[in-house]
CSV table of C-alpha atoms in Angstrom, one decimal:
chain,number,residue,atom,x,y,z
A,27,UNK,CA,0.0,0.0,0.0
A,28,UNK,CA,2.8,2.4,0.8
A,29,UNK,CA,4.6,1.6,-2.5
A,30,UNK,CA,1.4,2.4,-4.4
A,31,UNK,CA,1.0,5.7,-2.5
A,32,UNK,CA,4.6,6.6,-3.1
A,33,UNK,CA,4.3,5.8,-6.8
A,34,UNK,CA,1.2,7.9,-7.1
A,35,UNK,CA,2.9,10.8,-5.2
A,36,UNK,CA,5.9,10.6,-7.6
A,37,UNK,CA,3.6,10.6,-10.6
A,38,UNK,CA,1.7,13.6,-9.3
A,39,UNK,CA,4.8,15.5,-8.3
A,40,UNK,CA,6.5,14.7,-11.6
A,41,UNK,CA,3.5,16.1,-13.4
A,42,UNK,CA,3.6,19.2,-11.2
A,43,UNK,CA,7.3,19.6,-11.7
A,44,UNK,CA,6.9,19.3,-15.5
A,45,UNK,CA,4.2,22.0,-15.4
A,46,UNK,CA,6.5,24.3,-13.5
A,47,UNK,CA,9.4,23.9,-16.0
A,48,UNK,CA,8.2,22.8,-19.4
A,49,UNK,CA,8.0,25.8,-21.7
A,50,UNK,CA,5.1,24.3,-23.7
A,51,UNK,CA,3.1,24.8,-20.5
A,52,UNK,CA,4.7,27.9,-18.9
A,53,UNK,CA,5.7,30.1,-21.8
A,54,UNK,CA,2.3,31.3,-23.0
A,55,UNK,CA,1.2,34.9,-22.7
A,56,UNK,CA,-2.0,34.6,-20.8
A,57,UNK,CA,-4.5,37.4,-20.6
A,58,UNK,CA,-4.9,38.2,-16.9
A,59,UNK,CA,-6.0,41.8,-17.3
A,60,UNK,CA,-8.9,41.6,-19.8
A,61,UNK,CA,-7.1,43.5,-22.5
A,62,UNK,CA,-8.8,43.2,-25.9
A,63,UNK,CA,-7.5,43.4,-29.5
A,64,UNK,CA,-7.4,46.6,-31.5
A,65,UNK,CA,-7.2,47.3,-35.2
A,66,UNK,CA,-6.4,50.1,-37.6
A,67,UNK,CA,-8.4,51.1,-40.7
A,68,UNK,CA,-6.8,52.6,-43.7
A,69,UNK,CA,-6.3,56.3,-43.5
A,70,UNK,CA,-6.5,56.6,-39.7
A,71,UNK,CA,-3.7,56.1,-37.2
A,72,UNK,CA,-6.1,55.9,-34.2
A,73,UNK,CA,-6.7,52.3,-33.3
A,74,UNK,CA,-10.3,50.9,-32.9
A,75,UNK,CA,-10.8,48.9,-29.7
A,76,UNK,CA,-12.3,45.4,-30.4
A,77,UNK,CA,-14.4,43.2,-28.1
A,78,UNK,CA,-12.4,40.0,-28.4
A,79,UNK,CA,-9.8,39.2,-25.6
A,80,UNK,CA,-6.2,39.2,-26.7
A,81,UNK,CA,-3.4,36.7,-26.0
A,82,UNK,CA,-4.0,33.2,-24.6
A,83,UNK,CA,-7.1,32.7,-22.5
A,84,UNK,CA,-6.3,29.5,-20.6
A,85,UNK,CA,-3.5,26.9,-20.5
A,86,UNK,CA,-4.3,23.3,-19.4
A,87,UNK,CA,-2.2,20.2,-19.3
A,88,UNK,CA,-2.3,16.5,-18.7
A,89,UNK,CA,0.6,14.0,-18.2
A,90,UNK,CA,1.4,14.1,-22.0
A,91,UNK,CA,-0.3,17.1,-23.6
A,92,UNK,CA,-0.7,20.8,-23.2
A,93,UNK,CA,-3.9,22.6,-24.4
A,94,UNK,CA,-4.0,26.3,-25.2
A,95,UNK,CA,-7.3,28.1,-25.4
A,96,UNK,CA,-7.1,31.2,-27.5
A,97,UNK,CA,-9.1,33.6,-29.6
A,98,UNK,CA,-6.1,34.2,-31.9
A,99,UNK,CA,-6.0,37.9,-31.2
A,100,UNK,CA,-2.7,39.7,-30.4
A,101,UNK,CA,-2.3,42.7,-28.1
A,102,UNK,CA,-0.5,44.7,-30.8
A,103,UNK,CA,-2.8,46.5,-33.2
A,104,UNK,CA,-3.6,44.6,-36.4
A,105,UNK,CA,-4.3,46.1,-39.8
A,106,UNK,CA,-4.7,47.9,-42.1
A,107,UNK,CA,-4.3,45.5,-45.0
A,108,UNK,CA,-3.6,47.7,-48.0
A,109,UNK,CA,-4.2,45.0,-50.6
A,110,UNK,CA,-8.0,45.3,-50.2
A,111,UNK,CA,-8.4,42.4,-47.8
A,112,UNK,CA,-11.8,43.0,-46.3
A,113,UNK,CA,-11.2,40.6,-43.3
A,114,UNK,CA,-10.6,41.8,-39.8
A,115,UNK,CA,-9.0,39.9,-36.9
A,116,UNK,CA,-11.8,38.1,-35.2
A,117,UNK,CA,-12.1,35.5,-32.4
A,118,UNK,CA,-11.3,31.9,-33.4
A,119,UNK,CA,-12.2,30.3,-30.1
A,120,UNK,CA,-9.5,27.7,-30.8
A,121,UNK,CA,-7.9,25.0,-28.7
A,122,UNK,CA,-4.4,24.0,-29.7
A,123,UNK,CA,-3.0,20.7,-28.5
A,124,UNK,CA,0.8,20.1,-28.3
A,125,UNK,CA,2.9,17.2,-27.0
A,126,UNK,CA,4.8,17.8,-23.8
A,127,UNK,CA,7.6,15.5,-25.1
A,128,UNK,CA,8.1,15.9,-28.9
A,129,UNK,CA,9.1,12.9,-30.9
A,130,UNK,CA,11.7,12.7,-33.6
A,131,UNK,CA,10.3,11.6,-37.0
A,132,UNK,CA,12.5,8.8,-38.1
A,133,UNK,CA,10.5,8.1,-41.3
A,134,UNK,CA,9.4,10.2,-44.2
A,135,UNK,CA,9.2,13.9,-43.1
A,136,UNK,CA,5.6,15.3,-42.9
A,137,UNK,CA,5.1,18.4,-45.1
A,138,UNK,CA,3.7,21.5,-43.7
A,139,UNK,CA,0.3,22.4,-45.2
A,140,UNK,CA,-1.8,25.5,-45.8
A,141,UNK,CA,-3.4,27.0,-42.7
A,142,UNK,CA,-2.2,26.5,-39.2
A,143,UNK,CA,1.1,24.8,-38.7
A,144,UNK,CA,1.8,26.0,-35.2
A,145,UNK,CA,1.0,28.7,-32.6
A,146,UNK,CA,2.8,31.7,-31.3
A,147,UNK,CA,2.9,32.2,-27.5
A,148,UNK,CA,0.3,35.0,-27.7
A,149,UNK,CA,-2.2,32.5,-29.2
A,150,UNK,CA,-1.8,33.8,-32.8
A,151,UNK,CA,-1.7,31.2,-35.6
A,152,UNK,CA,1.5,30.3,-37.4
A,153,UNK,CA,1.4,29.6,-41.2
A,154,UNK,CA,4.1,28.4,-43.6
A,155,UNK,CA,5.3,30.1,-46.8
A,156,UNK,CA,2.2,29.5,-49.0
A,157,UNK,CA,-1.0,31.5,-49.6
A,158,UNK,CA,-2.9,29.0,-51.8
A,159,UNK,CA,-1.9,30.7,-55.0
A,160,UNK,CA,-0.1,28.7,-57.8
A,161,UNK,CA,0.6,29.0,-61.5
A,162,UNK,CA,-2.0,27.7,-63.9
A,163,UNK,CA,-0.2,26.7,-67.1
A,164,UNK,CA,-3.3,26.4,-69.3
A,165,UNK,CA,-4.2,30.0,-68.7
A,166,UNK,CA,-0.7,31.4,-68.2
A,167,UNK,CA,-1.9,33.1,-65.0
A,168,UNK,CA,-2.0,32.7,-61.2
A,169,UNK,CA,-5.0,31.1,-59.6
A,170,UNK,CA,-6.2,29.8,-56.2
A,171,UNK,CA,-6.3,31.3,-52.7
A,172,UNK,CA,-7.6,34.9,-52.7
A,173,UNK,CA,-7.5,35.0,-56.5
A,174,UNK,CA,-10.1,32.2,-56.8
A,175,UNK,CA,-10.1,29.1,-59.0
A,176,UNK,CA,-7.4,26.5,-58.8
A,177,UNK,CA,-3.8,26.6,-60.0
A,178,UNK,CA,-1.7,23.6,-61.0
A,179,UNK,CA,-0.1,23.3,-57.5
A,180,UNK,CA,3.3,22.9,-59.2
A,181,UNK,CA,4.7,26.4,-58.9
A,182,UNK,CA,3.4,27.7,-55.6
A,183,UNK,CA,3.5,31.4,-54.8
A,184,UNK,CA,5.5,32.5,-51.8
A,185,UNK,CA,3.1,34.6,-49.6
A,186,UNK,CA,5.9,36.7,-48.2
A,187,UNK,CA,6.7,38.0,-51.7
A,188,UNK,CA,3.3,37.8,-53.4
A,189,UNK,CA,1.3,39.4,-50.6
A,190,UNK,CA,3.7,41.9,-49.2
A,191,UNK,CA,1.2,44.8,-49.7
A,192,UNK,CA,-1.4,42.9,-47.7
A,193,UNK,CA,0.6,42.5,-44.5
A,194,UNK,CA,0.2,45.1,-41.7
A,195,UNK,CA,3.1,46.7,-39.9
A,196,UNK,CA,3.5,43.6,-37.7
A,197,UNK,CA,3.9,41.4,-40.8
A,198,UNK,CA,0.6,39.6,-40.3
A,199,UNK,CA,-2.9,39.4,-41.9
A,200,UNK,CA,-6.1,37.5,-41.5
A,201,UNK,CA,-7.7,34.8,-43.6
A,202,UNK,CA,-11.4,34.7,-43.0
A,203,UNK,CA,-10.7,36.4,-39.6
A,204,UNK,CA,-7.9,34.1,-38.6
A,205,UNK,CA,-5.0,36.5,-38.1
A,206,UNK,CA,-1.6,34.8,-38.6
A,207,UNK,CA,2.1,35.3,-39.5
A,208,UNK,CA,3.9,33.5,-42.3
A,209,UNK,CA,7.2,35.0,-41.2
A,210,UNK,CA,9.3,36.6,-38.4
A,211,UNK,CA,6.8,38.6,-36.3
A,212,UNK,CA,8.9,41.8,-36.0
A,213,UNK,CA,7.7,45.1,-37.5
A,214,UNK,CA,8.6,46.1,-41.1
A,215,UNK,CA,9.7,49.5,-39.9
A,216,UNK,CA,12.4,48.0,-37.7
A,217,UNK,CA,14.1,46.0,-40.5
A,218,UNK,CA,17.5,47.4,-41.7
A,219,UNK,CA,16.0,47.4,-45.2
A,220,UNK,CA,12.4,48.5,-45.0
A,221,UNK,CA,10.3,46.6,-47.7
A,222,UNK,CA,6.9,48.0,-46.7
A,223,UNK,CA,6.1,51.6,-45.8
A,224,UNK,CA,2.9,50.6,-43.9
A,225,UNK,CA,4.7,51.4,-40.6
A,226,UNK,CA,5.0,55.0,-41.7
A,227,UNK,CA,1.4,55.6,-40.7
A,228,UNK,CA,0.9,52.9,-38.2
A,229,UNK,CA,3.2,52.4,-35.2
A,230,UNK,CA,6.0,49.7,-35.5
A,231,UNK,CA,4.6,47.2,-33.0
A,232,UNK,CA,4.7,43.5,-33.2
A,233,UNK,CA,5.3,40.4,-31.1
A,234,UNK,CA,9.0,41.2,-30.5
A,235,UNK,CA,11.8,43.5,-31.6
A,236,UNK,CA,14.9,41.9,-33.1
A,237,UNK,CA,18.1,42.4,-31.0
A,238,UNK,CA,21.4,41.2,-32.5
A,239,UNK,CA,23.1,41.2,-29.1
A,240,UNK,CA,20.8,38.8,-27.3
A,241,UNK,CA,19.4,35.3,-28.0
A,242,UNK,CA,16.0,35.8,-29.5
A,243,UNK,CA,13.0,34.9,-27.4
A,244,UNK,CA,10.9,31.7,-27.6
A,245,UNK,CA,8.1,32.8,-29.9
A,246,UNK,CA,5.9,29.7,-30.2
A,247,UNK,CA,5.7,26.0,-31.1
A,248,UNK,CA,5.2,24.0,-34.2
A,249,UNK,CA,2.6,21.2,-34.4
A,250,UNK,CA,5.3,18.6,-33.7
A,251,UNK,CA,5.8,20.3,-30.3
A,252,UNK,CA,9.3,21.7,-31.0
A,253,UNK,CA,9.9,25.4,-30.1
A,254,UNK,CA,10.2,28.3,-32.6
A,255,UNK,CA,12.7,31.1,-31.8
A,256,UNK,CA,13.3,34.5,-33.3
A,257,UNK,CA,16.2,35.3,-35.7
A,258,UNK,CA,19.2,35.3,-33.3
A,259,UNK,CA,20.8,32.5,-31.3
A,260,UNK,CA,24.1,31.1,-30.1
A,261,UNK,CA,26.5,30.5,-32.9
A,262,UNK,CA,27.4,27.0,-31.8
A,263,UNK,CA,24.8,24.4,-30.9
A,264,UNK,CA,26.4,23.9,-27.5
A,265,UNK,CA,25.6,27.5,-26.5
A,266,UNK,CA,29.1,28.9,-27.2
A,267,UNK,CA,30.4,31.3,-29.9
A,268,UNK,CA,28.4,34.3,-28.9
A,269,UNK,CA,25.2,35.6,-30.5
A,270,UNK,CA,24.7,35.5,-34.2
A,271,UNK,CA,22.0,35.5,-36.8
A,272,UNK,CA,20.8,32.0,-37.4
A,273,UNK,CA,20.7,31.4,-41.1
A,274,UNK,CA,18.6,29.5,-43.6
A,275,UNK,CA,20.4,26.8,-45.7
A,276,UNK,CA,18.0,27.4,-48.7
A,277,UNK,CA,19.4,29.5,-51.6
A,278,UNK,CA,17.8,30.6,-54.9
A,279,UNK,CA,18.4,28.4,-57.9
A,280,UNK,CA,20.2,29.6,-60.9
A,281,UNK,CA,17.4,29.2,-63.5
A,282,UNK,CA,15.8,31.4,-66.2
A,283,UNK,CA,12.9,29.0,-67.0
A,284,UNK,CA,10.7,27.1,-64.7
A,285,UNK,CA,10.4,23.6,-66.2
A,286,UNK,CA,12.3,21.5,-63.6
A,287,UNK,CA,12.5,21.1,-59.9
A,288,UNK,CA,15.8,21.4,-57.9
A,289,UNK,CA,16.2,17.6,-58.0
A,290,UNK,CA,16.2,17.7,-61.8
A,291,UNK,CA,12.7,16.2,-62.4
A,292,UNK,CA,10.7,17.7,-65.2
A,293,UNK,CA,7.4,19.3,-64.2
A,294,UNK,CA,4.5,21.3,-65.7
A,295,UNK,CA,6.0,24.7,-66.7
A,296,UNK,CA,5.6,27.9,-64.8
A,297,UNK,CA,6.3,31.4,-66.0
A,298,UNK,CA,9.8,32.4,-67.1
A,299,UNK,CA,11.9,34.2,-64.6
A,300,UNK,CA,11.3,37.9,-65.3
A,301,UNK,CA,10.5,41.2,-63.6
A,302,UNK,CA,6.9,40.1,-62.9
A,303,UNK,CA,7.9,36.7,-61.6
A,304,UNK,CA,11.5,37.1,-60.3
A,305,UNK,CA,13.4,34.3,-58.6
A,306,UNK,CA,11.9,33.8,-55.2
A,307,UNK,CA,8.4,34.4,-56.3
A,308,UNK,CA,7.6,30.7,-56.1
A,309,UNK,CA,8.6,28.3,-53.4
A,310,UNK,CA,10.2,25.9,-56.0
A,311,UNK,CA,12.7,28.6,-56.9
A,312,UNK,CA,14.7,27.6,-53.8
A,313,UNK,CA,17.0,24.6,-53.3
A,314,UNK,CA,18.5,23.2,-50.1
A,315,UNK,CA,22.3,23.8,-49.8
A,316,UNK,CA,24.0,20.9,-47.9
A,317,UNK,CA,27.3,22.8,-47.7
A,318,UNK,CA,25.7,25.7,-45.8
A,319,UNK,CA,23.9,23.2,-43.5
A,320,UNK,CA,27.2,21.8,-42.3
A,321,UNK,CA,28.0,25.2,-40.8
A,322,UNK,CA,27.0,25.6,-37.1
A,323,UNK,CA,24.9,28.7,-37.5
A,324,UNK,CA,23.0,27.4,-40.5
A,325,UNK,CA,19.8,25.3,-40.3
A,326,UNK,CA,18.8,22.0,-41.6
A,327,UNK,CA,16.1,21.3,-44.3
A,328,UNK,CA,13.3,21.8,-41.8
A,329,UNK,CA,14.7,25.3,-40.8
A,330,UNK,CA,15.9,24.1,-37.4
A,331,UNK,CA,18.7,22.5,-35.5
A,332,UNK,CA,19.4,20.7,-32.2
A,333,UNK,CA,20.9,23.3,-29.8
A,334,UNK,CA,21.1,24.9,-26.4
A,335,UNK,CA,18.7,27.8,-25.8
A,336,UNK,CA,17.9,29.8,-22.7
A,337,UNK,CA,14.7,27.8,-22.1
A,338,UNK,CA,16.3,24.5,-22.9
A,339,UNK,CA,19.8,24.5,-21.3
A,340,UNK,CA,20.2,20.8,-21.9
A,341,UNK,CA,19.4,21.3,-25.6
A,342,UNK,CA,16.4,20.8,-27.8
A,343,UNK,CA,15.6,20.7,-31.5
A,344,UNK,CA,14.4,24.2,-32.3
A,345,UNK,CA,13.2,26.1,-35.4
A,346,UNK,CA,14.2,29.7,-36.1
A,347,UNK,CA,12.5,32.6,-37.8
A,348,UNK,CA,15.2,33.2,-40.5
A,349,UNK,CA,16.1,36.6,-41.9
A,350,UNK,CA,18.8,37.9,-44.2
A,351,UNK,CA,21.6,40.3,-43.3
A,352,UNK,CA,19.2,43.2,-43.9
A,353,UNK,CA,16.7,41.5,-41.4
A,354,UNK,CA,14.2,40.9,-44.2
A,355,UNK,CA,12.5,37.5,-43.9
A,356,UNK,CA,14.4,34.6,-45.5
A,357,UNK,CA,12.8,31.4,-46.9
A,358,UNK,CA,11.6,29.1,-45.4
A,359,UNK,CA,10.8,31.7,-42.8
A,360,UNK,CA,9.8,29.6,-39.7
A,361,UNK,CA,9.0,25.9,-40.1
A,362,UNK,CA,9.2,23.8,-43.2
A,363,UNK,CA,8.8,22.9,-45.8
A,364,UNK,CA,8.6,19.7,-43.6
A,365,UNK,CA,8.4,19.1,-39.9
A,366,UNK,CA,11.4,17.7,-38.1
A,367,UNK,CA,9.3,15.8,-35.6
A,368,UNK,CA,6.2,13.7,-35.5
A,369,UNK,CA,3.3,16.1,-36.2
A,370,UNK,CA,1.0,14.9,-33.4
A,371,UNK,CA,-0.3,18.3,-32.3
A,372,UNK,CA,-2.8,20.6,-33.9
A,373,UNK,CA,-6.1,22.4,-33.5
A,374,UNK,CA,-8.8,20.4,-31.7
A,375,UNK,CA,-12.5,21.0,-31.0
A,376,UNK,CA,-12.5,19.7,-27.4
A,377,UNK,CA,-10.4,18.3,-24.6
A,378,UNK,CA,-11.2,14.6,-24.0
A,379,UNK,CA,-9.0,13.8,-21.0
A,380,UNK,CA,-8.6,15.0,-17.4
A,381,UNK,CA,-6.5,18.2,-17.3
A,382,UNK,CA,-5.1,20.7,-14.8
A,383,UNK,CA,-5.3,24.5,-15.4
A,384,UNK,CA,-1.9,26.1,-15.3
A,385,UNK,CA,-1.9,29.2,-13.0
A,386,UNK,CA,1.8,30.0,-12.7
A,387,UNK,CA,3.6,32.9,-14.2
A,388,UNK,CA,5.1,33.1,-17.6
A,389,UNK,CA,8.4,31.4,-17.8
A,390,UNK,CA,10.4,34.2,-19.4
A,391,UNK,CA,11.0,37.8,-18.7
A,392,UNK,CA,13.4,40.0,-20.7
A,393,UNK,CA,12.6,43.5,-19.4
A,394,UNK,CA,15.2,44.7,-17.0
A,395,UNK,CA,15.9,48.0,-15.2
A,396,UNK,CA,18.2,49.1,-18.0
A,397,UNK,CA,17.6,52.3,-20.0
A,398,UNK,CA,19.1,50.6,-23.1
A,399,UNK,CA,16.1,48.3,-23.4
A,400,UNK,CA,13.8,51.3,-24.1
A,401,UNK,CA,13.8,53.7,-27.0
A,402,UNK,CA,11.8,57.0,-26.9
A,403,UNK,CA,11.4,58.7,-30.3
A,404,UNK,CA,11.3,61.1,-32.1
A,405,UNK,CA,13.2,63.4,-29.9
A,406,UNK,CA,12.4,66.2,-30.1
A,407,UNK,CA,8.8,65.2,-30.7
A,408,UNK,CA,6.0,67.1,-32.3
A,409,UNK,CA,2.7,65.2,-32.7
A,410,UNK,CA,3.5,62.0,-30.8
A,411,UNK,CA,6.1,60.3,-28.6
A,412,UNK,CA,6.6,56.6,-29.2
A,413,UNK,CA,8.0,54.3,-26.6
A,414,UNK,CA,9.5,51.1,-27.9
A,415,UNK,CA,10.7,48.1,-25.8
A,416,UNK,CA,13.7,46.2,-27.0
A,417,UNK,CA,13.3,42.5,-27.8
A,418,UNK,CA,10.3,41.0,-26.0
A,419,UNK,CA,7.7,41.8,-23.3
A,420,UNK,CA,6.0,39.4,-21.0
A,421,UNK,CA,4.5,41.8,-18.4
A,422,UNK,CA,2.0,44.6,-18.2
A,423,UNK,CA,4.1,47.8,-18.2
A,424,UNK,CA,2.9,51.2,-17.1
A,425,UNK,CA,4.3,54.1,-19.2
A,426,UNK,CA,3.8,57.7,-17.8
A,427,UNK,CA,4.6,61.1,-19.2
A,428,UNK,CA,5.5,63.9,-16.8
A,429,UNK,CA,6.2,67.6,-17.3
A,430,UNK,CA,9.3,69.2,-15.9
A,431,UNK,CA,7.4,70.1,-12.7
A,432,UNK,CA,6.7,66.5,-11.9
A,433,UNK,CA,3.0,66.6,-12.9
A,434,UNK,CA,1.8,63.4,-14.8
A,435,UNK,CA,0.1,64.5,-18.0
A,436,UNK,CA,-0.6,61.2,-19.7
A,437,UNK,CA,-0.5,57.5,-18.9
A,438,UNK,CA,-0.7,54.4,-21.0
A,439,UNK,CA,0.2,50.7,-21.0
A,440,UNK,CA,2.3,48.1,-22.9
A,441,UNK,CA,0.6,44.7,-22.6
A,442,UNK,CA,2.3,41.3,-22.8
A,443,UNK,CA,3.0,40.4,-26.4
A,444,UNK,CA,3.3,44.0,-27.4
A,445,UNK,CA,6.3,46.2,-27.5
A,446,UNK,CA,5.1,49.8,-28.1
A,447,UNK,CA,3.1,52.6,-26.5
A,448,UNK,CA,2.7,56.2,-27.6
A,449,UNK,CA,1.5,59.6,-26.3
A,450,UNK,CA,-0.5,62.1,-28.4
A,451,UNK,CA,1.4,65.4,-27.8
A,452,UNK,CA,-0.7,67.6,-30.0
A,453,UNK,CA,-2.6,69.0,-26.9
A,454,UNK,CA,0.4,69.6,-24.6
A,455,UNK,CA,2.8,72.5,-24.5
A,456,UNK,CA,6.3,72.8,-25.9
A,457,UNK,CA,8.9,71.9,-23.3
A,458,UNK,CA,10.9,69.2,-21.6
A,459,UNK,CA,9.2,66.0,-20.4
A,460,UNK,CA,10.1,62.8,-18.7
A,461,UNK,CA,8.9,59.4,-19.9
A,462,UNK,CA,8.8,56.8,-17.1
A,463,UNK,CA,8.6,53.1,-17.9
A,464,UNK,CA,7.5,51.1,-14.9
A,465,UNK,CA,8.4,47.4,-15.0
A,466,UNK,CA,8.4,44.6,-12.4
A,467,UNK,CA,12.1,45.2,-12.1
A,468,UNK,CA,12.0,49.0,-11.5
A,469,UNK,CA,11.6,52.3,-13.3
A,470,UNK,CA,13.3,53.5,-16.4
A,471,UNK,CA,13.3,57.2,-17.1
A,472,UNK,CA,14.0,59.0,-20.4
A,473,UNK,CA,14.0,62.8,-21.1
A,474,UNK,CA,12.3,64.0,-24.3
A,475,UNK,CA,11.6,67.4,-25.8
A,476,UNK,CA,8.3,68.5,-27.4
A,477,UNK,CA,8.7,71.2,-30.1
A,478,UNK,CA,5.9,72.1,-32.5
């Protein structure tokens, strides 16, 4: 009887310990304040407050699975979508199921598919490179996805290239209300080479801000249960070598016509390589470079590697959101075109086993009492003052604006999963002001001038 009780205690304690340490349970950004989503409409830089709750609603777990309830709405403002997309970010009332212990796939790799392939830690959906559009040889035109009809499915359009005008500042957009990212979820306006000017009118907020001096945060999980990180990590898999940009091993093919695949097989022809359909417009324009993959800071054919990370000090297989030297997204962007592990997770309609609700705090926190992690701009300011947090935010942060006499004139918040706040300065006087950023670690103060 004592042995049975002891075994039961060990099992219970083991499950509790796992819940306390396993990032697939602890890392989610749960909504504990009731914050809702917001969106921009074209022509107005004033966000509209929505009714749907942002971030993850509830995290539950069993001995083998985690379950994340989410509406798929981020705390950063979504929209506008300047390609005419009429959809807005709306509640998905989704449940995502992920294995607590991912399994390596030793057989034929499973290809990623259109739609959800994983989930970010704020509950937003993760998509792969595709947008459902492909070349139709019989009509010499694109078809499928938002264009309607059906293409050949041989030369598949890369959504990051083909739909760049339809992404908001955060590099996301909705499909029938399901807001998602195909690529690294850091704002266009913060890239070293800015490909979209949508951030000129709408603040450069997103899930995180890239920081080349620190290991990128854990951003989410693929449906095989393995974690997905941002663009920077340790150069060497064992955690040594300093911080570097983790690179894709896929390169553009040297072709002028689209009649074969990278393996040499002949396929239904696509359009010739030209100004309208440049190399990189289709997924099949890329090939896997085994020479690059042999270098420590380059990734394998699934866009991942086994390595040490801050959340997995003993090592784990991990995917990375790849970018080029100019910080623009680089194919295959996050996960794919195949999963490394067994794809056992996904979106489910219900939970059919006994589970426990996770009530702990988020397992990561990158905001420190350091003035270097906060940017205040422009300075001097005229119409607005923007406050940008560096890297990643997991807490509710109060941001206050004081005049030189110590009187608070405005107050706002930065919520978990968002990196930016701003003050409207059109109604305040010229002069010197102090911005105070109040975090769990302390207060960061920045001086700013207002000149109109």
